[in-house]
Amino acid sequence: MAPPKFEVKRELLQRTDRVKGVDLHPTEPWLLGNLYNGNVYIWSTTEQTLVKSFEVCDLPVRTAKFVARKQWVITGADDMLVRVYNYNTMDKVKVFEAHTDYIRCIAVHPTLPAFLTCSDDTLIKLWDWDKGFNCTQIFEGHSHFVMQVIFNPKDTNTFASASLDHSVKVWSLGQPMPNFTLEGHDKGVNCVDYFQGGDRPYLITGSDDKLVKIWDYQTKACVQTLEGHLNNISAACFHPELPLIITGSEDGTVKLWHGSTYRLENTLDFRMERVWSVGVCKGSNCIAIGYDEGAVMIKVGKEEPVASMDASGKVIWAKHSEIQTVNIKSLGADYEMADGERLPLAVKDLGSSDAYPQSLQHNPNGRFVTVCGDGEFVVYTALAWRNKAFGHALEFAWSADSNEYVVRESVSRVKVFKNFAEKLTLKVDFAAEGIHGGHLISVRSSDFIVFYDWDGNVVRRIDVAAKNVLWSESGENVAVVGDSSFYLLQYNADVVAAAGTTDDPDGIDDAFELLNEISEVVRTALWVGECFIYSNSSWRLNYCVGGEITTMCHLDRPMYLLGYLAQQSRVFLIDKEFSLMSYTLLLSMIELKTLVMRGDVAGALALLPNVPAEQHNGVARFLESKGHAEHALSVATDPHYRFDLAVQLGDLATAESIAEALDSATRWKQLGELAMSSGRLGLGETCLRKAADYSGLMLLFAAQGNRAGLSQLTADASEGGKHNVAFLALFLLGRTEHCLQLLLKTGRLPEAAFFARTYLPSRMSEVTKVWKKDLERQNPKAAESLADPSEYPNLFPDLEWALKAEQLQTALLSRDAPASDQYAAYEGSTLRNMIELAQEAEASGSLPAAPPPVLASPAKPAPPPAAIPAPAVVAAPTMAVAAFGGSPEPEEEEEEVEQEDEEEAEEEEEEEEEEAEEDEFHEAEDEPSSVSQQAAFAARTPPDPVQAPVPAPETKEVEEEEEEEVEEDELFAGAADDGWGAADAAAAPVATVAADDDEDDWGLDDDDA
């Protein structure tokens, strides 16, 4: 089984035709594949989708390479042509004939504007794109097909070529002949690659003899031969980041070999037939593979850098087998670190490691550093990098006591050492997949984790699939990290000490207490006091105190936590390029939150002076989340947040003082609602006035019976453009005349006419004339259809009684309203019919005389409502109901009626006359206009037979009638769905209903705006 460093994860699998070559983009998550069918594809490895494709030709494309600095893809095909494409614009940059036979491979120079091509014509050519893609040199020497060329990354002036003539040749740019030739394969050589790391001058080659050979190109000797494949070797290369050799064969397998020991680590078989190519990229752990049936990309190991930092700020990391160090304190006390800024640290070479480092960690006191890898561990001194101890181990972990450590030698053997001598072997009766150190030893399997003390006794088994365990410095808390969540536990050391040893395989029940379970993926993490700091799957840097998650920053690239320096109050991170940066995390803030979690709020507030003022709002929000809103109010500095807290606490005095400072209408309205719900009506009125909340004020004044307030509200609302509120306030005050004047003033002429018809019939004729005159400017024909009650009284039945009811209503409104405790005696009186009351009052002789006219002409609006003397009570007037303030009049005895026979005879004669008159009317105009119909509908009763007959209009020809009907239909087609008819046509040019008037029927709000 391969060590954890070489664990393989498949990232992409695409089924296609035969893939002859693959390449990885150095910066984008792209995989390039050139196909035997003549196409070139670019897949997104993150989205698992095809993002770009090029139809190159009808013949096989045997090679394609990215040129990232030019945004190009260069291809070579069996038609002997080289094509250059821009992969952003998809334009074809250049096409030219490069060889006289199939083009096998392209190699792009890492720095120069040049690339090499090799072909079945046995030639290698150098092309310069800055010189118009001219061929600047031809290399001759091979006697068979040249299968691959590759530049030396350590000396880019040289390159190597592999040929079916059984040889590998090394060349220099500018020299026509090869520097030397390597021979050792029995058959043709298909592939060649250079080793990129360390000082080893190695080449790797793969041949049709099924062998892979490692060459020292300085001594020109073969240092190793790798055997294992069952067919021709089609691809072989060194991984640029890992100690791996990757080989692919026509037997359908890819083999991973250790780069130092040459041990076979893994064999991959994706069942996609023959392997044709393998691609790697510097800075990435990914490997691309081209098959007969498609392309695959895998990720080997982890991309997290192998690094460790001690408590003093000394950082050690491993680049391959080379060990380097930096010291954060070397920046000096005067250096001001900025969050997210790369630290300018001087790198010092410390030495090399005997084993390839898969993990590197300091012991707690920082004196020793352990390197673990290749199945071995080595303990070095941190200062001189001298070997202190070594042994066999797949994994290594230090104790909280710097003198003890634990190693996992296999899945069944875990050993504990003290003072570099073996102490004991743990009895592990399950497959141990990993170990972790700290205050207890943690041994995990695939389904559970078992904690042991450092004497080998079982403390507790926890059934959770863990991948990491991290202890706080005090040993009181531990984080168990899973694949999709993490658990914060409290370790009860006293309970464990009291229980002693136990034979129960599950350990001691109360050894741990679950504090929090948080569903978030943890990348890297560490403890600072009682604060758990971690980076998540979205690369956000968070910290958790008491289950409360706070985001410190959003990282712009993958970064990994190193440690925390309390003196500088900063947490340090490292990226894949070994660049260090830091972010501020105040220790005082962590201590304060820790005390709050322990219930010591007073002690936490005592630390507040140590916390910068800009962090106080964060402290306040934490206090609020923990149920200490009153303390949060005293700590917070943001006035908006303090206002919200004061409202939440019901502290009206504090909220009022903050609202005074903010002077925000929204805040005043919010405070007003709270004051009214708390019974503070005076404060509520003040807040609503400052918020200009006219609707709220009307509700308050109406509920209070505050006549003076309503009177003032009519003026304020009108001035503020809230005419709907002003209208309703006037209506509640019983000022129907002023309601009518407001409708006229705001241009709501149709509404004014219907309002007068219902409440002020004495003004109906005047308003109709104004409406008609206004409508004539837009639609004269529609204006002619409006009926004036002075001209057509027969269309307004009971008009005389409506006028008398108006007189009665005016008299009733002048009376005082009854006390509220008398409501039961008057309940239902508002449902009386005013016309019936007027008839009863006239029969009894108690009907009041009509008052003299006091209003100005409708064309000249009346004075503002506030200047008119108001009635004594607040009452809602209506012509259909009795006044709120008046008591019902006693009913008189009914008058004697005439003989039924005489009445019936008179009615029949009058009906016959009426029918004759109506026949004449309909002959002249077969169909009345829509407005006339609506006016007649407003009357709601048949015409009174005692009224004078309607003057018959002039007779018209049939043709004119038909034309008029068509015109009327067109005129009123748009008004067919509403209840106003021509009223809307008249009102449209006068005023526009505001969008915020949807809640009322009048639409008056912004008519003056």
mmCIF file with all atom_site columns, C-alpha atoms in Angstrom, residues 80 98-104 117-125 138-149 159 161-165 167 169 171 176 178:
data_model
loop_
_atom_site.group_PDB
_atom_site.id
_atom_site.type_symbol
_atom_site.label_atom_id
_atom_site.label_alt_id
_atom_site.label_comp_id
_atom_site.label_asym_id
_atom_site.label_entity_id
_atom_site.label_seq_id
_atom_site.pdbx_PDB_ins_code
_atom_site.Cartn_x
_atom_site.Cartn_y
_atom_site.Cartn_z
_atom_site.occupancy
_atom_site.B_iso_or_equiv
_atom_site.pdbx_formal_charge
_atom_site.auth_seq_id
_atom_site.auth_comp_id
_atom_site.auth_asym_id
_atom_site.auth_atom_id
_atom_site.pdbx_PDB_model_num
ATOM 1  C CA . MET A 1 80  ? 3.072  17.903 -42.028 1.00 0.00 ? 80  MET A CA 1
ATOM 2  C CA . ALA A 1 98  ? 7.246  22.204 -41.089 1.00 0.00 ? 98  ALA A CA 1
ATOM 3  C CA . HIS A 1 99  ? 8.350  18.743 -42.254 1.00 0.00 ? 99  HIS A CA 1
ATOM 4  C CA . THR A 1 100 ? 8.054  16.276 -45.092 1.00 0.00 ? 100 THR A CA 1
ATOM 5  C CA . ASP A 1 101 ? 6.580  13.511 -42.916 1.00 0.00 ? 101 ASP A CA 1
ATOM 6  C CA . TYR A 1 102 ? 4.427  13.078 -39.812 1.00 0.00 ? 102 TYR A CA 1
ATOM 7  C CA . ILE A 1 103 ? 5.146  15.563 -36.988 1.00 0.00 ? 103 ILE A CA 1
ATOM 8  C CA . ARG A 1 104 ? 5.670  13.584 -33.773 1.00 0.00 ? 104 ARG A CA 1
ATOM 9  C CA . THR A 1 117 ? 9.528  20.057 -33.816 1.00 0.00 ? 117 THR A CA 1
ATOM 10 C CA . CYS A 1 118 ? 10.558 16.507 -34.620 1.00 0.00 ? 118 CYS A CA 1
ATOM 11 C CA . SER A 1 119 ? 9.284  14.253 -37.362 1.00 0.00 ? 119 SER A CA 1
ATOM 12 C CA . ASP A 1 120 ? 9.348  10.914 -39.101 1.00 0.00 ? 120 ASP A CA 1
ATOM 13 C CA . ASP A 1 121 ? 11.635 12.599 -41.636 1.00 0.00 ? 121 ASP A CA 1
ATOM 14 C CA . THR A 1 122 ? 14.402 12.105 -38.937 1.00 0.00 ? 122 THR A CA 1
ATOM 15 C CA . LEU A 1 123 ? 14.879 15.881 -38.573 1.00 0.00 ? 123 LEU A CA 1
ATOM 16 C CA . ILE A 1 124 ? 14.552 18.240 -35.617 1.00 0.00 ? 124 ILE A CA 1
ATOM 17 C CA . LYS A 1 125 ? 13.829 21.899 -36.405 1.00 0.00 ? 125 LYS A CA 1
ATOM 18 C CA . ILE A 1 138 ? 17.911 22.090 -38.371 1.00 0.00 ? 138 ILE A CA 1
ATOM 19 C CA . PHE A 1 139 ? 19.371 19.223 -36.323 1.00 0.00 ? 139 PHE A CA 1
ATOM 20 C CA . GLU A 1 140 ? 20.388 16.081 -38.226 1.00 0.00 ? 140 GLU A CA 1
ATOM 21 C CA . GLY A 1 141 ? 21.813 12.872 -36.770 1.00 0.00 ? 141 GLY A CA 1
ATOM 22 C CA . HIS A 1 142 ? 19.063 10.337 -36.174 1.00 0.00 ? 142 HIS A CA 1
ATOM 23 C CA . SER A 1 143 ? 18.599 7.512  -38.660 1.00 0.00 ? 143 SER A CA 1
ATOM 24 C CA . HIS A 1 144 ? 14.943 6.714  -37.847 1.00 0.00 ? 144 HIS A CA 1
ATOM 25 C CA . PHE A 1 145 ? 11.758 8.450  -36.739 1.00 0.00 ? 145 PHE A CA 1
ATOM 26 C CA . VAL A 1 146 ? 12.346 11.062 -33.994 1.00 0.00 ? 146 VAL A CA 1
ATOM 27 C CA . MET A 1 147 ? 9.581  10.386 -31.456 1.00 0.00 ? 147 MET A CA 1
ATOM 28 C CA . GLN A 1 148 ? 10.112 13.101 -28.789 1.00 0.00 ? 148 GLN A CA 1
ATOM 29 C CA . VAL A 1 149 ? 12.200 16.161 -27.913 1.00 0.00 ? 149 VAL A CA 1
ATOM 30 C CA . PHE A 1 159 ? 17.671 19.411 -25.251 1.00 0.00 ? 159 PHE A CA 1
ATOM 31 C CA . SER A 1 161 ? 15.691 13.601 -28.428 1.00 0.00 ? 161 SER A CA 1
ATOM 32 C CA . ALA A 1 162 ? 14.411 10.016 -28.519 1.00 0.00 ? 162 ALA A CA 1
ATOM 33 C CA . SER A 1 163 ? 14.337 7.991  -31.749 1.00 0.00 ? 163 SER A CA 1
ATOM 34 C CA . LEU A 1 164 ? 13.352 4.601  -33.070 1.00 0.00 ? 164 LEU A CA 1
ATOM 35 C CA . ASP A 1 165 ? 17.044 4.145  -34.004 1.00 0.00 ? 165 ASP A CA 1
ATOM 36 C CA . SER A 1 167 ? 19.260 5.976  -29.222 1.00 0.00 ? 167 SER A CA 1
ATOM 37 C CA . LYS A 1 169 ? 20.848 12.180 -28.295 1.00 0.00 ? 169 LYS A CA 1
ATOM 38 C CA . TRP A 1 171 ? 21.977 18.590 -28.388 1.00 0.00 ? 171 TRP A CA 1
ATOM 39 C CA . PRO A 1 176 ? 24.482 21.203 -35.663 1.00 0.00 ? 176 PRO A CA 1
ATOM 40 C CA . PRO A 1 178 ? 24.699 16.197 -31.001 1.00 0.00 ? 178 PRO A CA 1
#
